[in-house]
Short mmCIF file of C-alpha atoms in Angstrom, two decimals:
data_model
loop_
_atom_site.label_atom_id
_atom_site.label_comp_id
_atom_site.label_asym_id
_atom_site.label_seq_id
_atom_site.Cartn_x
_atom_site.Cartn_y
_atom_site.Cartn_z
CA UNK A 1392 0.00 0.00 0.00
CA UNK A 1393 2.79 2.41 0.94
CA UNK A 1394 4.59 1.71 -2.35
CA UNK A 1395 1.42 2.39 -4.36
CA UNK A 1396 0.73 5.67 -2.53
CA UNK A 1397 4.35 6.75 -2.95
CA UNK A 1398 4.06 6.16 -6.70
CA UNK A 1399 0.77 8.05 -7.01
CA UNK A 1400 1.62 10.92 -4.65
CA UNK A 1401 3.79 13.03 -7.02
CA UNK A 1402 1.23 12.76 -9.80
CA UNK A 1403 -1.48 14.09 -7.51
CA UNK A 1404 0.59 17.28 -7.30
CA UNK A 1405 0.91 17.28 -11.07
CA UNK A 1406 -2.85 16.91 -11.50
CA UNK A 1407 -3.53 19.66 -8.94
CA UNK A 1408 -1.48 22.21 -10.87
CA UNK A 1409 -2.74 20.98 -14.24
CA UNK A 1410 -6.34 21.57 -13.12
CA UNK A 1411 -5.72 24.88 -11.38
CA UNK A 1412 -6.34 27.13 -14.44
CA UNK A 1413 -9.70 25.36 -14.88
CA UNK A 1414 -10.82 26.84 -11.55
CA UNK A 1415 -14.16 28.08 -12.90
CA UNK A 1416 -15.02 24.64 -14.25
CA UNK A 1417 -13.59 22.18 -11.70
CA UNK A 1418 -13.21 24.36 -8.60
CA UNK A 1419 -13.71 21.48 -6.18
CA UNK A 1420 -11.12 19.12 -7.70
CA UNK A 1421 -7.95 21.02 -6.64
CA UNK A 1422 -9.33 21.14 -3.09
CA UNK A 1423 -10.16 17.42 -3.20
CA UNK A 1424 -6.61 16.68 -4.35
CA UNK A 1425 -5.25 18.94 -1.60
CA UNK A 1426 -7.22 17.00 1.04
CA UNK A 1427 -6.07 13.69 -0.47
CA UNK A 1428 -2.43 14.84 -0.30
CA UNK A 1429 -2.89 15.72 3.37
CA UNK A 1430 -4.40 12.29 4.04
CA UNK A 1431 -1.66 10.39 2.17
CA UNK A 1432 1.26 12.45 3.51
CA UNK A 1433 1.81 10.43 6.72
CA UNK A 1434 2.01 7.21 4.68
CA UNK A 1435 4.58 8.43 2.10
CA UNK A 1436 6.89 10.69 4.09
CA UNK A 1437 10.02 9.23 5.64
CA UNK A 1438 11.42 10.26 8.99
CA UNK A 1439 14.64 11.73 7.62
CA UNK A 1440 12.68 13.81 5.11
CA UNK A 1441 10.94 15.65 7.95
CA UNK A 1442 14.21 17.48 8.57
CA UNK A 1443 13.12 19.77 5.75
CA UNK A 1444 10.56 21.23 8.16
CA UNK A 1445 13.49 23.10 9.72
CA UNK A 1446 14.21 25.02 6.51
CA UNK A 1447 14.09 28.79 7.21
CA UNK A 1448 11.34 29.60 4.64
CA UNK A 1449 9.00 27.07 6.27
CA UNK A 1450 9.89 28.13 9.81
CA UNK A 1451 9.50 31.86 9.13
CA UNK A 1452 6.23 31.38 7.25
CA UNK A 1453 4.99 29.19 10.11
CA UNK A 1454 5.76 31.96 12.60
CA UNK A 1455 3.89 34.45 10.42
CA UNK A 1456 0.82 32.18 10.18
CA UNK A 1457 0.97 31.53 13.91
CA UNK A 1458 0.77 35.27 14.56
CA UNK A 1459 -2.19 35.66 12.19
CA UNK A 1460 -4.11 32.89 13.94
CA UNK A 1461 -3.25 34.07 17.47
CA UNK A 1462 -4.00 37.69 16.64
CA UNK A 1463 -7.40 36.83 15.18
CA UNK A 1464 -8.28 34.56 18.09
CA UNK A 1465 -7.39 37.15 20.73
CA UNK A 1466 -9.17 39.90 18.77
CA UNK A 1467 -12.31 37.76 18.47
CA UNK A 1468 -12.49 37.88 14.69
CA UNK A 1469 -11.23 34.43 13.76
CA UNK A 1470 -14.54 33.60 12.05
CA UNK A 1471 -14.17 36.48 9.58
CA UNK A 1472 -10.38 36.33 9.21
CA UNK A 1473 -10.15 32.59 8.68
CA UNK A 1474 -11.05 32.74 4.99
CA UNK A 1475 -7.87 34.66 4.16
CA UNK A 1476 -5.68 33.01 6.82
CA UNK A 1477 -6.65 29.56 5.52
CA UNK A 1478 -5.28 30.51 2.09
CA UNK A 1479 -1.98 31.64 3.59
CA UNK A 1480 -1.95 28.35 5.48
CA UNK A 1481 -2.66 26.41 2.26
CA UNK A 1482 0.43 27.87 0.55
CA UNK A 1483 2.56 26.84 3.54
CA UNK A 1484 1.02 23.37 3.80
CA UNK A 1485 1.59 22.72 0.08
CA UNK A 1486 5.33 23.14 0.63
CA UNK A 1487 5.21 20.73 3.57
CA UNK A 1488 3.23 18.20 1.53
CA UNK A 1489 5.92 18.35 -1.15
CA UNK A 1490 8.62 17.16 1.29
CA UNK A 1491 8.41 13.46 0.22
CA UNK A 1492 9.10 14.43 -3.42
CA UNK A 1493 12.79 14.59 -4.29
CA UNK A 1494 12.75 17.40 -6.87
CA UNK A 1495 10.51 20.03 -8.43
CA UNK A 1496 10.64 18.79 -12.04
CA UNK A 1497 7.17 17.23 -11.99
CA UNK A 1498 5.46 20.36 -10.72
CA UNK A 1499 7.45 22.47 -13.19
CA UNK A 1500 6.26 20.30 -16.06
CA UNK A 1501 2.69 20.58 -14.81
CA UNK A 1502 2.92 24.38 -14.77
CA UNK A 1503 4.24 24.47 -18.35
CA UNK A 1504 1.45 22.20 -19.58
CA UNK A 1505 -1.24 24.09 -17.65
CA UNK A 1506 -0.07 27.39 -19.16
CA UNK A 1507 -0.28 25.94 -22.67
CA UNK A 1508 -3.73 24.53 -21.91
CA UNK A 1509 -4.94 27.89 -20.58
CA UNK A 1510 -3.56 29.71 -23.63
CA UNK A 1511 -5.16 27.22 -26.04
CA UNK A 1512 -8.52 27.37 -24.26
CA UNK A 1513 -8.46 31.19 -24.13
CA UNK A 1514 -7.59 31.51 -27.82
CA UNK A 1515 -10.38 29.06 -28.69
CA UNK A 1516 -12.85 31.15 -26.68
CA UNK A 1517 -11.61 34.32 -28.36
CA UNK A 1518 -12.12 32.86 -31.85
CA UNK A 1519 -15.65 31.75 -30.93
CA UNK A 1520 -16.56 35.16 -29.49
CA UNK A 1521 -15.01 36.98 -32.47
CA UNK A 1522 -17.01 34.79 -34.85
CA UNK A 1523 -20.25 35.42 -32.95
CA UNK A 1524 -19.78 39.21 -32.67
CA UNK A 1525 -18.20 39.72 -36.08
CA UNK A 1526 -15.47 41.92 -34.58
CA UNK A 1527 -11.82 41.42 -33.66
CA UNK A 1528 -10.05 43.36 -30.91
CA UNK A 1529 -7.10 42.57 -28.67
CA UNK A 1530 -5.58 44.22 -25.59
CA UNK A 1531 -8.13 45.30 -23.00
CA UNK A 1532 -11.13 44.64 -25.22
CA UNK A 1533 -14.24 42.91 -23.79
CA UNK A 1534 -13.55 40.06 -26.21
CA UNK A 1535 -10.23 39.31 -24.57
CA UNK A 1536 -11.56 39.69 -21.03
CA UNK A 1537 -14.46 37.32 -21.71
CA UNK A 1538 -12.30 34.74 -23.50
CA UNK A 1539 -9.60 34.42 -20.85
CA UNK A 1540 -9.78 31.18 -18.95
CA UNK A 1541 -8.90 32.84 -15.63
CA UNK A 1542 -8.34 36.41 -14.42
CA UNK A 1543 -5.72 38.15 -16.51
CA UNK A 1544 -3.35 38.79 -13.60
CA UNK A 1545 -3.19 35.08 -12.72
CA UNK A 1546 -3.04 33.96 -16.33
CA UNK A 1547 -0.16 36.40 -16.78
CA UNK A 1548 1.52 34.98 -13.67
CA UNK A 1549 1.08 31.44 -14.99
CA UNK A 1550 2.70 32.42 -18.30
CA UNK A 1551 5.58 34.09 -16.43
CA UNK A 1552 6.07 30.88 -14.42
CA UNK A 1553 6.15 28.90 -17.68
CA UNK A 1554 8.70 31.25 -19.26
CA UNK A 1555 10.92 31.16 -16.16
CA UNK A 1556 10.85 27.35 -15.96
CA UNK A 1557 11.51 26.96 -19.69
CA UNK A 1558 14.44 29.37 -19.56
CA UNK A 1559 15.87 27.54 -16.56
CA UNK A 1560 15.62 24.19 -18.37
CA UNK A 1561 17.43 25.30 -21.54
CA UNK A 1562 20.89 23.75 -21.74
CA UNK A 1563 23.96 25.75 -22.73
CA UNK A 1564 24.96 23.01 -25.17
CA UNK A 1565 22.78 21.32 -27.77
CA UNK A 1566 19.83 19.41 -26.40
CA UNK A 1567 16.80 18.14 -28.37
CA UNK A 1568 14.37 19.78 -25.93
CA UNK A 1569 15.95 23.24 -26.23
CA UNK A 1570 13.83 24.09 -29.27
CA UNK A 1571 10.68 23.04 -27.39
CA UNK A 1572 11.47 25.33 -24.47
CA UNK A 1573 12.34 28.23 -26.78
CA UNK A 1574 9.04 27.75 -28.60
CA UNK A 1575 7.21 27.65 -25.27
CA UNK A 1576 8.85 30.92 -24.21
CA UNK A 1577 7.84 32.53 -27.52
CA UNK A 1578 4.22 31.33 -27.21
CA UNK A 1579 3.81 32.54 -23.63
CA UNK A 1580 5.51 35.87 -24.32
CA UNK A 1581 3.37 36.51 -27.40
CA UNK A 1582 0.22 35.66 -25.43
CA UNK A 1583 1.19 38.04 -22.59
CA UNK A 1584 1.61 40.85 -25.13
CA UNK A 1585 -1.65 40.01 -26.93
CA UNK A 1586 -3.74 40.08 -23.74
CA UNK A 1587 -1.94 43.28 -22.64
CA UNK A 1588 -0.89 41.96 -19.24
CA UNK A 1589 1.24 44.92 -18.17
CA UNK A 1590 1.97 43.44 -14.76
CA UNK A 1591 3.33 40.26 -16.38
CA UNK A 1592 5.53 42.33 -18.70
CA UNK A 1593 6.98 44.26 -15.75
CA UNK A 1594 7.50 40.95 -13.92
CA UNK A 1595 9.46 39.59 -16.91
CA UNK A 1596 11.65 42.69 -16.98
CA UNK A 1597 12.24 42.19 -13.26
CA UNK A 1598 13.22 38.55 -13.82
CA UNK A 1599 15.60 39.60 -16.56
CA UNK A 1600 17.15 42.06 -14.12
CA UNK A 1601 17.51 39.34 -11.46
CA UNK A 1602 19.19 37.08 -14.02
CA UNK A 1603 22.04 39.56 -14.50
CA UNK A 1604 23.27 39.00 -10.94
CA UNK A 1605 24.14 35.36 -11.66
CA UNK A 1606 27.05 33.91 -13.58
CA UNK A 1607 30.25 35.73 -14.44
CA UNK A 1608 29.97 39.49 -14.51
CA UNK A 1609 30.28 40.88 -18.02
CA UNK A 1610 29.81 44.35 -19.48
CA UNK A 1611 26.76 43.36 -21.49
CA UNK A 1612 25.05 42.22 -18.30
CA UNK A 1613 25.22 45.76 -16.93
CA UNK A 1614 23.70 47.01 -20.19
CA UNK A 1615 20.82 44.53 -19.88
CA UNK A 1616 20.31 45.48 -16.22
CA UNK A 1617 20.13 49.15 -17.19
CA UNK A 1618 17.66 48.33 -19.98
CA UNK A 1619 15.43 46.47 -17.52
CA UNK A 1620 15.46 49.32 -15.02
CA UNK A 1621 14.65 51.87 -17.73
CA UNK A 1622 11.91 49.59 -19.07
CA UNK A 1623 10.27 49.13 -15.66
CA UNK A 1624 10.42 52.84 -14.84
CA UNK A 1625 9.25 53.76 -18.34
CA UNK A 1626 6.29 51.39 -18.12
CA UNK A 1627 5.32 52.86 -14.75
CA UNK A 1628 5.62 56.42 -16.14
CA UNK A 1629 3.39 55.59 -19.12
CA UNK A 1630 0.73 53.92 -16.98
CA UNK A 1631 0.69 56.83 -14.55
CA UNK A 1632 0.74 59.66 -17.09
CA UNK A 1633 -1.01 58.10 -20.10
CA UNK A 1634 -3.72 60.79 -20.24
CA UNK A 1635 -1.37 63.81 -20.34
CA UNK A 1636 -1.21 65.48 -23.82
CA UNK A 1637 2.59 65.83 -23.56
CA UNK A 1638 2.93 62.08 -23.12
CA UNK A 1639 0.59 61.31 -26.01
CA UNK A 1640 2.64 63.52 -28.35
CA UNK A 1641 6.06 62.13 -27.42
CA UNK A 1642 5.48 58.37 -27.67
CA UNK A 1643 4.44 56.28 -30.69
CA UNK A 1644 0.71 55.93 -31.20
CA UNK A 1645 0.85 52.12 -31.06
CA UNK A 1646 2.60 52.15 -27.66
CA UNK A 1647 0.20 54.74 -26.25
CA UNK A 1648 -2.84 52.82 -27.46
CA UNK A 1649 -1.44 49.72 -25.74
CA UNK A 1650 -1.58 51.43 -22.33
CA UNK A 1651 -4.31 54.04 -22.84
CA UNK A 1652 -7.25 51.73 -22.07
CA UNK A 1653 -5.53 49.95 -19.19
CA UNK A 1654 -7.01 49.99 -15.70
CA UNK A 1655 -3.81 48.46 -14.32
CA UNK A 1656 -2.61 51.71 -12.78
CA UNK A 1657 -5.96 53.50 -12.34
CA UNK A 1658 -7.49 50.65 -10.36
CA UNK A 1659 -4.55 50.36 -8.01
CA UNK A 1660 -4.07 54.10 -7.69
CA UNK A 1661 -7.68 54.41 -6.49
CA UNK A 1662 -7.52 51.51 -4.05
CA UNK A 1663 -4.13 52.58 -2.70
CA UNK A 1664 -5.41 56.13 -2.24
CA UNK A 1665 -8.28 54.77 -0.17
CA UNK A 1666 -5.88 52.64 1.87
CA UNK A 1667 -3.89 55.80 2.59
CA UNK A 1668 -7.05 57.63 3.68
CA UNK A 1669 -8.11 54.74 5.93
CA UNK A 1670 -4.64 54.51 7.48
CA UNK A 1671 -4.63 58.27 8.13
CA UNK A 1672 -8.07 58.35 9.78
CA UNK A 1673 -8.14 54.93 11.47
CA UNK A 1674 -5.35 53.57 13.59
CA UNK A 1675 -4.87 49.92 12.65
CA UNK A 1676 -2.07 49.75 15.21
CA UNK A 1677 0.00 46.67 15.93
CA UNK A 1678 -2.84 44.19 15.44
CA UNK A 1679 -5.10 45.67 12.74
CA UNK A 1680 -8.89 45.50 12.56
CA UNK A 1681 -9.49 42.38 10.47
CA UNK A 1682 -9.87 41.50 6.79
CA UNK A 1683 -13.64 41.96 6.75
CA UNK A 1684 -13.55 45.43 8.31
CA UNK A 1685 -10.78 46.41 5.91
CA UNK A 1686 -13.01 45.48 2.98
CA UNK A 1687 -15.92 47.42 4.49
CA UNK A 1688 -13.72 50.48 5.05
CA UNK A 1689 -12.54 50.36 1.42
CA UNK A 1690 -16.12 50.15 0.11
CA UNK A 1691 -17.10 53.12 2.26
CA UNK A 1692 -14.13 55.05 0.92
CA UNK A 1693 -15.13 54.30 -2.68
CA UNK A 1694 -18.63 55.58 -1.95
CA UNK A 1695 -17.36 58.83 -0.47
CA UNK A 1696 -14.29 59.64 -2.56
CA UNK A 1697 -14.88 58.59 -6.19
CA UNK A 1698 -16.61 61.50 -7.97
CA UNK A 1699 -17.24 59.71 -11.27
CA UNK A 1700 -20.59 57.91 -10.88
CA UNK A 1701 -19.82 55.12 -13.36
CA UNK A 1702 -16.44 54.41 -11.84
CA UNK A 1703 -17.89 54.54 -8.33
CA UNK A 1704 -20.59 52.02 -9.25
CA UNK A 1705 -17.94 49.68 -10.68
CA UNK A 1706 -15.81 49.83 -7.54
CA UNK A 1707 -18.82 49.35 -5.26
CA UNK A 1708 -20.15 46.39 -7.25
CA UNK A 1709 -16.77 44.71 -7.48
CA UNK A 1710 -15.88 45.57 -3.86
CA UNK A 1711 -12.24 45.83 -4.90
CA UNK A 1712 -9.74 44.87 -2.23
CA UNK A 1713 -6.50 46.76 -1.48
CA UNK A 1714 -4.70 45.20 -4.49
CA UNK A 1715 -1.56 44.91 -2.40
CA UNK A 1716 -1.02 42.08 0.03
CA UNK A 1717 1.33 44.27 2.06
CA UNK A 1718 -1.26 47.01 2.52
CA UNK A 1719 -3.91 44.42 3.26
CA UNK A 1720 -1.79 42.82 5.98
CA UNK A 1721 -1.01 46.26 7.44
CA UNK A 1722 -4.65 47.32 7.78
CA UNK A 1723 -6.09 43.91 8.64
CA UNK A 1724 -3.43 42.43 10.94
CA UNK A 1725 -1.37 45.46 11.96
CA UNK A 1726 2.24 46.48 11.52
CA UNK A 1727 3.50 43.41 13.40
CA UNK A 1728 2.21 41.17 10.61
CA UNK A 1729 3.95 43.37 8.03
CA UNK A 1730 7.24 43.10 9.91
CA UNK A 1731 6.93 39.30 10.21
CA UNK A 1732 6.11 39.04 6.50
CA UNK A 1733 9.18 41.14 5.73
CA UNK A 1734 11.33 38.90 7.94
CA UNK A 1735 10.04 35.87 6.00
CA UNK A 1736 10.99 37.50 2.68
CA UNK A 1737 14.42 38.70 3.80
CA UNK A 1738 15.23 35.50 5.71
CA UNK A 1739 14.27 33.33 2.75
CA UNK A 1740 16.36 35.45 0.39
CA UNK A 1741 19.45 35.16 2.60
CA UNK A 1742 19.17 31.37 2.55
CA UNK A 1743 18.33 30.82 -1.13
CA UNK A 1744 20.05 33.82 -2.73
CA UNK A 1745 22.62 31.67 -4.57
CA UNK A 1746 19.91 29.65 -6.27
CA UNK A 1747 18.86 31.58 -9.36
CA UNK A 1748 15.54 29.83 -9.89
CA UNK A 1749 14.40 30.09 -6.26
CA UNK A 1750 15.46 33.76 -6.11
CA UNK A 1751 13.43 34.44 -9.25
CA UNK A 1752 10.40 32.74 -7.71
CA UNK A 1753 10.82 34.78 -4.53
CA UNK A 1754 10.98 37.94 -6.64
CA UNK A 1755 7.65 36.99 -8.25
CA UNK A 1756 6.08 36.54 -4.81
CA UNK A 1757 7.39 39.93 -3.65
CA UNK A 1758 6.28 41.66 -6.84
CA UNK A 1759 2.83 40.12 -7.23
CA UNK A 1760 2.04 40.65 -3.54
CA UNK A 1761 2.83 44.33 -4.12
CA UNK A 1762 0.12 44.65 -6.78
CA UNK A 1763 -2.39 41.93 -5.84
CA UNK A 1764 -3.99 40.31 -2.80
CA UNK A 1765 -2.71 36.84 -3.66
CA UNK A 1766 -4.17 35.27 -0.53
CA UNK A 1767 -7.72 36.40 -1.29
CA UNK A 1768 -8.03 33.81 -4.05
CA UNK A 1769 -7.64 30.03 -3.98
CA UNK A 1770 -5.62 30.24 -7.19
CA UNK A 1771 -3.31 32.88 -5.75
CA UNK A 1772 -2.72 30.76 -2.66
CA UNK A 1773 -1.87 27.64 -4.70
CA UNK A 1774 0.54 29.56 -6.94
CA UNK A 1775 2.11 31.05 -3.81
CA UNK A 1776 2.41 27.43 -2.69
CA UNK A 1777 4.43 26.64 -5.84
CA UNK A 1778 6.79 29.47 -4.88
CA UNK A 1779 7.03 28.14 -1.31
CA UNK A 1780 7.95 24.72 -2.71
CA UNK A 1781 10.81 26.28 -4.71
CA UNK A 1782 12.06 28.12 -1.60
CA UNK A 1783 11.86 25.00 0.56
CA UNK A 1784 13.73 22.84 -1.96
CA UNK A 1785 16.44 25.45 -2.47
CA UNK A 1786 16.88 25.90 1.28
CA UNK A 1787 17.26 22.16 1.87
CA UNK A 1788 19.40 21.29 -1.19
CA UNK A 1789 22.91 22.27 -0.15
CA UNK A 1790 21.52 25.12 1.98
CA UNK A 1791 20.59 27.20 -1.00
CA UNK A 1792 23.80 26.64 -2.97
CA UNK A 1793 23.44 26.84 -6.74
CA UNK A 1794 22.87 23.47 -8.37
CA UNK A 1795 26.28 22.08 -9.24
CA UNK A 1796 25.59 21.56 -12.93
CA UNK A 1797 24.33 25.10 -13.33
CA UNK A 1798 27.38 26.51 -11.52
CA UNK A 1799 29.79 24.58 -13.76
CA UNK A 1800 28.07 25.81 -16.89
CA UNK A 1801 28.13 29.42 -15.67
CA UNK A 1802 31.86 29.23 -14.88
CA UNK A 1803 32.60 28.00 -18.38
CA UNK A 1804 31.15 31.14 -19.90
#
C-alpha cells in the first residue's frame, strides 16, 4: 500500500497544478486533491525527510501564520479572518506536503502544460466570441476579457512561471528539448503581449534584471540590467501619465494605445489612495482591525471619494480589495504582521540567494504581492504554494547553494 501511494503521490501534485487554471469549471477538484495529499502524507513521508521542516522559509512562514491565527483569536475575529488566513496556510502546507518528493521537475512540467492549456482554451474562446460578434479586438477589449480562462493577472503569472521554468531548463549546449522550451517561451511571451498583461511584462523585466546578478559578470550584463530598469520605470511612467497630452505627443501611437485603455494603474491608484485615507483616519495599530472590516472600510471610501458615478458604481459592485497584500496585511493584521512578512521575505532570500531559480520565484512573490492580494483567491494561494515549494527545496538542497551543474556551466562562460 505504501509503495502504491508513494508512486501516485507526485502525480497528484501534477494533477492539482494541471487543473488549477480550470478553476471556474472544476473548482472542487484542486481542493479534493489537496485533502487527499494531506491524508496520504503520513504514509509516504520518511522520517529523515521531515528534517526539511526546519528550513528557514517554512519556519519563518509558520511563525507568520501563527501570529495571524493568534491575533485573530485574541481579537475575536477568527470567524471572519479565517477565509484569508486559511489561504496563507494552504500555501505553507503545500510546501510541507511536497517534502516526500525529491525534486521540483514534476510540478514544473505541470505548470508548463497548464499554461499551454490555458492559452489554447483562451484563444479558442476568443475565436468563438469573435465569430459570434463579427469583430476582432485585442488588448483590453471585452472580447479578450471574456475569453480568458482565468483572471488576466493570474493567467499572466502562470505564463511568467512557464517562461521562467523553460528558460531555466534550456541547456547551454545542444539538447533536443531546447527548441521546445524556446518555442514555449515565444508562445507565452506573445500571449502576454496580446492580452496586454502589463503586470506580467513588468515581472518579466524584473526577472531579466535578477538574471544579471548570476554567472560571471560581463559588461553586457550591466547594459541589460540598465535596460530592464529603464523599461520598468518607463512602463510605470506611461501607466501613470497616459492621459497627459505631452505624453501622447512624445510616444508612438501604437505604444500609447497599448496602455491608454488599461485599468492596471488606475485601479490600483484608487484603491491605494483609499488605503492611505483609511490609514490616516483609522489607527490599525499593531494588530489591525481584520480582513472583513478592511473590505468594508474600502467600500465606504469608494462611496465617499470617487466623484465619477460610473467608476464609483464599478468599484462598489466589485468591492475591490486593497490590491496589495502588504497594505492588506497592514490594515487587517497590523504592523507586526507586516514586519513578520518582511522577515520571512528577507530570511528566505538570505538562505536561497545563490539559487537563481528560487530567487526568481521569490521575486515573483514579492512583486505580485505588491500589486495583488494573492491570498484572497484560492488560485493565488496555490501559486504562492508553488513558490514556497521552490524556496523550501532550495533551502534544503545544499543550503541554498546553486545546483552544481548550473554553476559549472556558468563558470565555463
